[in-house]
Amino acid sequence: MKKNEKVIKTILNSVLPIIFAFLIGGLIILGIGENPLATYGLLIRKSLFTVKGFMNTLHYAAPLILTGLAIAITFKANIYNMGVEGQMLLGGFFAGIVGAYLPDMNSVVQKVICFGVAIVCGMIFALIPALLKAKCNVNEMVVTLMLNYAMIKALEFLTTGVFRDKGAGYVATPTINDGAMFQRIGTSRLTLFFAIVVIILLIMAVLMNKSKLGYEIKTIGKNAEFAEATGMNVGKKIVLIMLISGALSGMAGAGWMMSDQFKFTLSFSGNPGLGWDGMLIALLGGHSPIGILVAAIFYAALKTGSDSINLYTTVPKEIVSIIQGMIILFLAVKFIGDNTKWFARFKKKEEA
């Protein structure tokens, strides 16, 4: 019974922020003079119930699943890797550079090399805060946040200078070779990268729920001091967890580069960014691999359907950004409440 109650509570914690966000969005749509139900119906229908729309939704969901997993595996251990965005950007950048300068060879080999480079880049960038946390007990949230902005500026310098494609009419690196690109399926944007992501998702589901490392991650998250007292090398596990997170982030960047962007630009990750969106996906999915899959598809559906809203109604597509912002706000309030017990303390004061 307790397990069922926990499952229901987890589902409600994910669903309620979405309901509240859509209610606020509905009020805004009413103010514009459109029907909220008709608008939301159009959004869902065009993004999930047409073949091309659903395939495009899966395409946009692919990198979000990986960045969501990268966040989830650290959060479960009570470690806050806020550097997923920077790790993803670094992986995507060097996957693009390597893909552009590789000599002609087998296309599978080219893709493997690009992914390998991106994974190494993500892991190296994650290793810095991991070692500072494990060896010096430095707050990983502060370090990873600061490194994000340092990485953004470093890649901006490389993109506008050293690796800039002189032939392009805008700031960008050279286009990657055809052999390193994932080819689109039919007229949609979907590529085989999504299939790779699903395989990784299944591996992570087993790792997080059925393996010894998964049990150790949960133990560290609940009580790191107790885990250390039982003989577990917590510092070593923290480094390993961060390396896995960095690898997933780098792979997300490489996949996005090879399936969608094909060259690195200053808007490669979009706004706010695939790494930051991954944090929302992880929270919305309850840090569960299956939950992350559902949350990523839902979030990507909002993006895919926003263009249809703009095309068929007078509602601007920015309404989707407002809904996303409201979801983030409600999830942030819940996250702060769960981790600080602020609401519990407030309730006790009211009872007193």
Short mmCIF file of C-alpha atoms in Angstrom, two decimals:
data_model
loop_
_atom_site.label_atom_id
_atom_site.label_comp_id
_atom_site.label_asym_id
_atom_site.label_seq_id
_atom_site.Cartn_x
_atom_site.Cartn_y
_atom_site.Cartn_z
CA MET A 1 0.00 0.00 0.00
CA LYS A 2 2.79 2.38 0.90
CA LYS A 3 4.47 1.73 -2.44
CA ASN A 4 1.25 2.55 -4.30
CA GLU A 5 0.85 5.73 -2.29
CA LYS A 6 4.42 6.73 -3.16
CA VAL A 7 3.78 6.14 -6.87
CA ILE A 8 0.57 8.20 -6.75
CA LYS A 9 2.37 11.01 -4.90
CA THR A 10 5.17 11.02 -7.49
CA ILE A 11 2.67 11.22 -10.36
CA LEU A 12 0.75 14.04 -8.67
CA ASN A 13 3.97 15.96 -8.01
CA SER A 14 4.67 15.87 -11.76
CA VAL A 15 1.13 16.39 -13.04
CA LEU A 16 -0.04 19.22 -10.76
CA PRO A 17 2.60 21.77 -11.91
CA ILE A 18 1.58 21.05 -15.52
CA ILE A 19 -2.12 21.52 -14.72
CA PHE A 20 -1.51 24.81 -12.91
CA ALA A 21 0.73 26.07 -15.74
CA PHE A 22 -1.88 25.21 -18.37
CA LEU A 23 -4.59 26.93 -16.31
CA ILE A 24 -2.56 30.15 -16.22
CA GLY A 25 -1.83 29.81 -19.94
CA GLY A 26 -5.56 29.26 -20.54
CA LEU A 27 -6.41 32.53 -18.80
CA ILE A 28 -3.95 34.38 -21.03
CA ILE A 29 -5.42 32.73 -24.15
CA LEU A 30 -8.91 33.77 -23.00
CA GLY A 31 -7.65 37.32 -22.62
CA ILE A 32 -6.43 37.23 -26.23
CA GLY A 33 -9.90 36.16 -27.33
CA GLU A 34 -9.22 32.55 -28.31
CA ASN A 35 -10.60 29.29 -26.93
CA PRO A 36 -8.02 27.66 -24.59
CA LEU A 37 -9.38 24.14 -25.13
CA ALA A 38 -9.31 24.51 -28.91
CA THR A 39 -5.78 25.97 -28.76
CA TYR A 40 -4.44 23.22 -26.53
CA GLY A 41 -6.22 20.62 -28.65
CA LEU A 42 -4.49 21.97 -31.74
CA LEU A 43 -1.11 21.91 -29.98
CA ILE A 44 -1.49 18.29 -28.87
CA ARG A 45 -2.98 17.09 -32.14
CA LYS A 46 -0.27 18.59 -34.35
CA SER A 47 2.63 17.44 -32.16
CA LEU A 48 1.49 13.98 -31.06
CA PHE A 49 -1.30 12.75 -33.32
CA THR A 50 0.11 13.33 -36.77
CA VAL A 51 2.90 11.10 -38.07
CA LYS A 52 5.25 13.92 -39.05
CA GLY A 53 4.47 15.92 -35.90
CA PHE A 54 5.10 12.95 -33.60
CA MET A 55 8.39 12.11 -35.36
CA ASN A 56 9.53 15.73 -35.01
CA THR A 57 8.57 15.61 -31.33
CA LEU A 58 10.71 12.50 -30.81
CA HIS A 59 13.58 14.26 -32.59
CA TYR A 60 13.48 17.23 -30.21
CA ALA A 61 13.05 14.90 -27.22
CA ALA A 62 16.26 12.93 -27.93
CA PRO A 63 18.87 15.34 -26.45
CA LEU A 64 16.48 16.27 -23.62
CA ILE A 65 16.32 12.64 -22.52
CA LEU A 66 20.12 12.51 -22.25
CA THR A 67 20.48 15.83 -20.40
CA GLY A 68 17.60 14.79 -18.13
CA LEU A 69 19.39 11.53 -17.32
CA ALA A 70 22.64 13.45 -16.74
CA ILE A 71 20.87 15.59 -14.14
CA ALA A 72 18.89 12.73 -12.59
CA ILE A 73 21.83 10.45 -11.83
CA THR A 74 23.57 13.20 -9.85
CA PHE A 75 20.45 14.49 -8.09
CA LYS A 76 19.68 10.96 -6.87
CA ALA A 77 23.03 11.03 -5.10
CA ASN A 78 22.23 14.49 -3.67
CA ILE A 79 24.89 16.00 -5.92
CA TYR A 80 23.92 19.05 -7.96
CA ASN A 81 25.61 19.02 -11.35
CA MET A 82 24.49 22.38 -12.72
CA GLY A 83 27.16 22.16 -15.42
CA VAL A 84 25.24 19.91 -17.83
CA GLU A 85 24.75 22.84 -20.22
CA GLY A 86 28.48 23.55 -20.41
CA GLN A 87 29.36 19.86 -20.73
CA MET A 88 26.80 19.46 -23.50
CA LEU A 89 28.09 22.53 -25.37
CA LEU A 90 31.71 21.39 -25.12
CA GLY A 91 30.83 17.91 -26.38
CA GLY A 92 28.75 19.28 -29.25
CA PHE A 93 31.42 21.79 -30.25
CA PHE A 94 34.28 19.32 -30.53
CA ALA A 95 32.06 16.65 -32.12
CA GLY A 96 31.34 19.25 -34.80
CA ILE A 97 34.99 20.24 -35.22
CA VAL A 98 36.18 16.64 -35.46
CA GLY A 99 33.29 15.78 -37.79
CA ALA A 100 34.24 18.66 -40.08
CA TYR A 101 37.92 17.77 -40.37
CA LEU A 102 37.79 13.96 -40.46
CA PRO A 103 39.13 12.41 -43.69
CA ASP A 104 36.82 10.33 -45.87
CA MET A 105 36.12 7.03 -44.14
CA ASN A 106 33.27 4.73 -43.15
CA SER A 107 30.29 6.80 -41.92
CA VAL A 108 29.77 4.57 -38.85
CA VAL A 109 33.40 5.07 -37.85
CA GLN A 110 33.03 8.83 -38.26
CA LYS A 111 29.99 8.88 -35.99
CA VAL A 112 31.69 6.71 -33.37
CA ILE A 113 34.73 9.02 -33.35
CA CYS A 114 32.52 12.12 -32.97
CA PHE A 115 30.59 10.54 -30.11
CA GLY A 116 33.82 9.36 -28.48
CA VAL A 117 35.34 12.85 -28.60
CA ALA A 118 32.16 14.39 -27.18
CA ILE A 119 31.98 11.86 -24.34
CA VAL A 120 35.61 12.48 -23.39
CA CYS A 121 35.06 16.27 -23.46
CA GLY A 122 31.97 16.02 -21.27
CA MET A 123 33.74 13.75 -18.79
CA ILE A 124 36.83 15.96 -18.56
CA PHE A 125 34.72 19.04 -17.93
CA ALA A 126 32.70 17.19 -15.26
CA LEU A 127 35.88 15.87 -13.64
CA ILE A 128 36.93 19.34 -12.42
CA PRO A 129 33.99 19.92 -10.02
CA ALA A 130 33.91 16.20 -9.19
CA LEU A 131 37.48 16.23 -7.85
CA LEU A 132 36.92 19.52 -6.01
CA LYS A 133 33.83 18.02 -4.36
CA ALA A 134 35.40 14.64 -3.55
CA LYS A 135 38.82 15.84 -2.38
CA CYS A 136 38.17 19.34 -1.00
CA ASN A 137 34.40 19.27 -0.28
CA VAL A 138 33.91 22.34 -2.48
CA ASN A 139 30.27 23.12 -3.26
CA GLU A 140 29.70 21.52 -6.67
CA MET A 141 26.66 23.68 -7.44
CA VAL A 142 28.69 26.89 -7.33
CA VAL A 143 31.60 25.44 -9.30
CA THR A 144 29.49 23.92 -12.07
CA LEU A 145 27.39 27.07 -12.43
CA MET A 146 30.48 29.25 -12.81
CA LEU A 147 32.14 26.83 -15.23
CA ASN A 148 29.07 27.00 -17.49
CA TYR A 149 29.59 30.68 -18.19
CA ALA A 150 33.33 30.26 -18.56
CA MET A 151 32.72 27.53 -21.15
CA ILE A 152 30.17 29.62 -23.05
CA LYS A 153 32.67 32.47 -23.40
CA ALA A 154 35.53 30.12 -24.35
CA LEU A 155 33.45 28.49 -27.10
CA GLU A 156 32.29 31.92 -28.29
CA PHE A 157 35.94 32.91 -28.69
CA LEU A 158 36.79 29.72 -30.59
CA THR A 159 33.71 29.99 -32.82
CA THR A 160 34.26 33.63 -33.74
CA GLY A 161 38.01 33.24 -34.18
CA VAL A 162 40.07 30.07 -34.46
CA PHE A 163 37.44 27.74 -35.92
CA ARG A 164 35.18 30.21 -37.72
CA ASP A 165 33.97 29.20 -41.17
CA LYS A 166 35.03 32.16 -43.31
CA GLY A 167 32.64 31.17 -46.07
CA ALA A 168 29.54 31.36 -43.89
CA GLY A 169 27.60 34.61 -43.74
CA TYR A 170 27.25 34.32 -39.97
CA VAL A 171 29.31 33.16 -36.99
CA ALA A 172 29.63 29.38 -37.24
CA THR A 173 32.16 26.55 -37.41
CA PRO A 174 32.58 24.49 -40.61
CA THR A 175 29.76 22.06 -41.49
CA ILE A 176 30.47 18.46 -40.47
CA ASN A 177 31.04 15.82 -43.17
CA ASP A 178 28.05 14.03 -44.67
CA GLY A 179 29.38 10.75 -43.26
CA ALA A 180 29.21 12.10 -39.71
CA MET A 181 25.62 13.32 -40.10
CA PHE A 182 22.53 11.34 -39.16
CA GLN A 183 20.17 11.24 -42.13
CA ARG A 184 16.56 12.27 -41.58
CA ILE A 185 13.76 9.74 -41.88
CA GLY A 186 11.33 10.75 -44.62
CA THR A 187 10.17 14.38 -44.47
CA SER A 188 10.49 14.57 -40.68
CA ARG A 189 13.48 15.67 -38.61
CA LEU A 190 13.75 12.32 -36.83
CA THR A 191 17.02 10.38 -37.22
CA LEU A 192 18.56 7.18 -35.87
CA PHE A 193 19.99 9.24 -33.03
CA PHE A 194 16.68 8.74 -31.22
CA ALA A 195 17.14 4.95 -31.38
CA ILE A 196 20.60 5.35 -29.80
CA VAL A 197 19.05 7.49 -27.06
CA VAL A 198 16.42 4.82 -26.31
CA ILE A 199 19.16 2.20 -25.92
CA ILE A 200 21.06 4.48 -23.54
CA LEU A 201 17.84 5.13 -21.62
CA LEU A 202 17.31 1.39 -21.11
CA ILE A 203 20.92 0.94 -19.97
CA MET A 204 20.54 3.81 -17.50
CA ALA A 205 17.25 2.36 -16.23
CA VAL A 206 19.02 -0.91 -15.41
CA LEU A 207 22.03 0.89 -13.93
CA MET A 208 19.95 3.16 -11.69
CA ASN A 209 17.38 0.58 -10.55
CA LYS A 210 18.93 -2.88 -10.78
CA SER A 211 22.69 -2.50 -10.30
CA LYS A 212 24.99 -2.21 -7.30
CA LEU A 213 26.00 1.30 -8.42
CA GLY A 214 22.34 2.33 -8.49
CA TYR A 215 21.90 1.16 -4.91
CA GLU A 216 25.06 3.05 -3.89
CA ILE A 217 23.80 6.21 -5.59
CA LYS A 218 20.54 6.06 -3.62
CA THR A 219 22.44 5.36 -0.38
CA ILE A 220 24.72 8.37 -0.89
CA GLY A 221 21.70 10.52 -1.68
CA LYS A 222 19.93 9.54 1.53
CA ASN A 223 22.91 9.73 3.88
CA ALA A 224 26.47 10.14 2.61
CA GLU A 225 27.98 9.90 6.11
CA PHE A 226 26.24 6.58 6.74
CA ALA A 227 27.42 5.30 3.34
CA GLU A 228 31.00 6.26 4.27
CA ALA A 229 30.67 4.57 7.65
CA THR A 230 29.60 1.30 6.02
CA GLY A 231 32.86 1.21 4.05
CA MET A 232 31.79 2.84 0.81
CA ASN A 233 34.34 5.17 -0.78
CA VAL A 234 31.94 8.09 -1.25
CA GLY A 235 34.52 10.38 -2.83
CA LYS A 236 35.32 7.81 -5.50
CA LYS A 237 31.61 7.23 -6.19
CA ILE A 238 31.00 10.98 -6.53
CA VAL A 239 33.70 11.19 -9.19
CA LEU A 240 32.23 8.19 -11.02
CA ILE A 241 28.70 9.61 -10.91
CA MET A 242 29.86 12.97 -12.24
CA LEU A 243 31.83 11.28 -15.02
CA ILE A 244 28.71 9.36 -16.11
CA SER A 245 26.74 12.60 -16.03
CA GLY A 246 29.40 14.36 -18.11
CA ALA A 247 29.44 11.51 -20.63
CA LEU A 248 25.66 11.70 -21.08
CA SER A 249 25.85 15.48 -21.48
CA GLY A 250 28.62 15.27 -24.07
CA MET A 251 26.67 12.63 -25.97
CA ALA A 252 23.60 14.89 -25.99
CA GLY A 253 25.67 17.66 -27.54
CA ALA A 254 27.18 15.36 -30.17
CA GLY A 255 23.80 13.90 -31.09
CA TRP A 256 22.23 17.35 -31.43
CA MET A 257 25.13 18.46 -33.59
CA MET A 258 25.02 15.39 -35.86
CA SER A 259 21.23 15.14 -36.17
CA ASP A 260 20.10 18.76 -36.24
CA GLN A 261 22.65 21.59 -36.25
CA PHE A 262 25.58 20.21 -38.36
CA LYS A 263 27.75 23.18 -37.32
CA PHE A 264 28.31 25.07 -34.07
CA THR A 265 26.69 28.50 -33.79
CA LEU A 266 26.28 30.87 -30.85
CA SER A 267 22.65 29.72 -30.58
CA PHE A 268 23.53 26.00 -30.81
CA SER A 269 21.67 25.02 -27.64
CA GLY A 270 18.77 27.45 -27.98
CA ASN A 271 17.30 29.47 -25.14
CA PRO A 272 17.46 28.68 -22.23
CA GLY A 273 19.48 25.67 -23.45
CA LEU A 274 19.21 21.90 -23.68
CA GLY A 275 21.15 21.45 -20.45
CA TRP A 276 18.86 23.74 -18.47
CA ASP A 277 15.81 22.12 -20.07
CA GLY A 278 17.23 18.78 -18.93
CA MET A 279 16.94 19.94 -15.33
CA LEU A 280 13.23 20.58 -15.83
CA ILE A 281 12.84 17.19 -17.52
CA ALA A 282 14.56 15.42 -14.60
CA LEU A 283 12.36 17.18 -12.01
CA LEU A 284 9.21 16.61 -14.05
CA GLY A 285 10.10 12.94 -14.51
CA GLY A 286 10.85 12.39 -10.83
CA HIS A 287 14.48 11.45 -11.66
CA SER A 288 13.17 8.17 -13.08
CA PRO A 289 14.37 7.06 -16.57
CA ILE A 290 10.82 6.21 -17.69
CA GLY A 291 9.51 9.43 -16.17
CA ILE A 292 12.24 11.36 -18.00
CA LEU A 293 11.22 9.74 -21.30
CA VAL A 294 7.60 10.82 -20.83
CA ALA A 295 8.56 14.30 -19.63
CA ALA A 296 10.96 14.85 -22.54
CA ILE A 297 8.33 13.84 -25.11
CA PHE A 298 5.78 16.12 -23.43
CA TYR A 299 8.21 19.05 -23.32
CA ALA A 300 9.26 18.48 -26.94
CA ALA A 301 5.58 18.32 -27.95
CA LEU A 302 5.13 21.84 -26.59
CA LYS A 303 7.96 23.03 -28.83
CA THR A 304 6.66 21.18 -31.90
CA GLY A 305 3.08 22.33 -31.36
CA SER A 306 3.98 25.98 -30.73
CA ASP A 307 4.51 26.60 -34.45
CA SER A 308 1.02 25.24 -35.21
CA ILE A 309 -0.52 27.56 -32.61
CA ASN A 310 1.15 30.53 -34.27
CA LEU A 311 0.02 29.36 -37.72
CA TYR A 312 -3.63 28.47 -37.10
CA THR A 313 -4.66 30.89 -34.32
CA THR A 314 -4.01 34.47 -33.24
CA VAL A 315 -2.27 33.18 -30.11
CA PRO A 316 1.50 33.87 -30.32
CA LYS A 317 3.73 30.83 -29.95
CA GLU A 318 5.40 32.55 -26.98
CA ILE A 319 2.45 31.24 -24.92
CA VAL A 320 4.35 27.95 -24.83
CA SER A 321 7.34 29.72 -23.26
CA ILE A 322 5.01 31.15 -20.60
CA ILE A 323 3.63 27.68 -19.87
CA GLN A 324 7.15 26.25 -19.67
CA GLY A 325 8.16 29.08 -17.34
CA MET A 326 5.19 28.40 -15.07
CA ILE A 327 6.06 24.69 -14.94
CA ILE A 328 9.62 25.61 -13.94
CA LEU A 329 8.31 27.98 -11.25
CA PHE A 330 5.99 25.40 -9.69
CA LEU A 331 8.63 22.67 -9.83
CA ALA A 332 11.19 25.03 -8.26
CA VAL A 333 8.83 25.80 -5.38
CA LYS A 334 8.28 22.08 -4.83
CA PHE A 335 12.03 21.37 -5.07
CA ILE A 336 12.88 24.07 -2.54
CA GLY A 337 10.14 22.84 -0.21
CA ASP A 338 11.31 19.23 -0.39
CA ASN A 339 14.97 20.05 0.17
CA THR A 340 14.66 22.74 2.85
CA LYS A 341 11.54 21.43 4.67
CA TRP A 342 10.45 25.08 4.69
CA PHE A 343 6.78 24.24 4.21
CA ALA A 344 6.88 21.69 7.02
CA ARG A 345 8.36 24.27 9.40
CA PHE A 346 5.73 26.82 8.33
CA LYS A 347 2.96 24.27 8.99
CA LYS A 348 4.32 23.56 12.47
CA LYS A 349 4.30 27.29 13.28
CA GLU A 350 0.67 27.53 12.14
CA GLU A 351 -0.30 24.56 14.33
CA ALA A 352 1.49 26.08 17.32
#
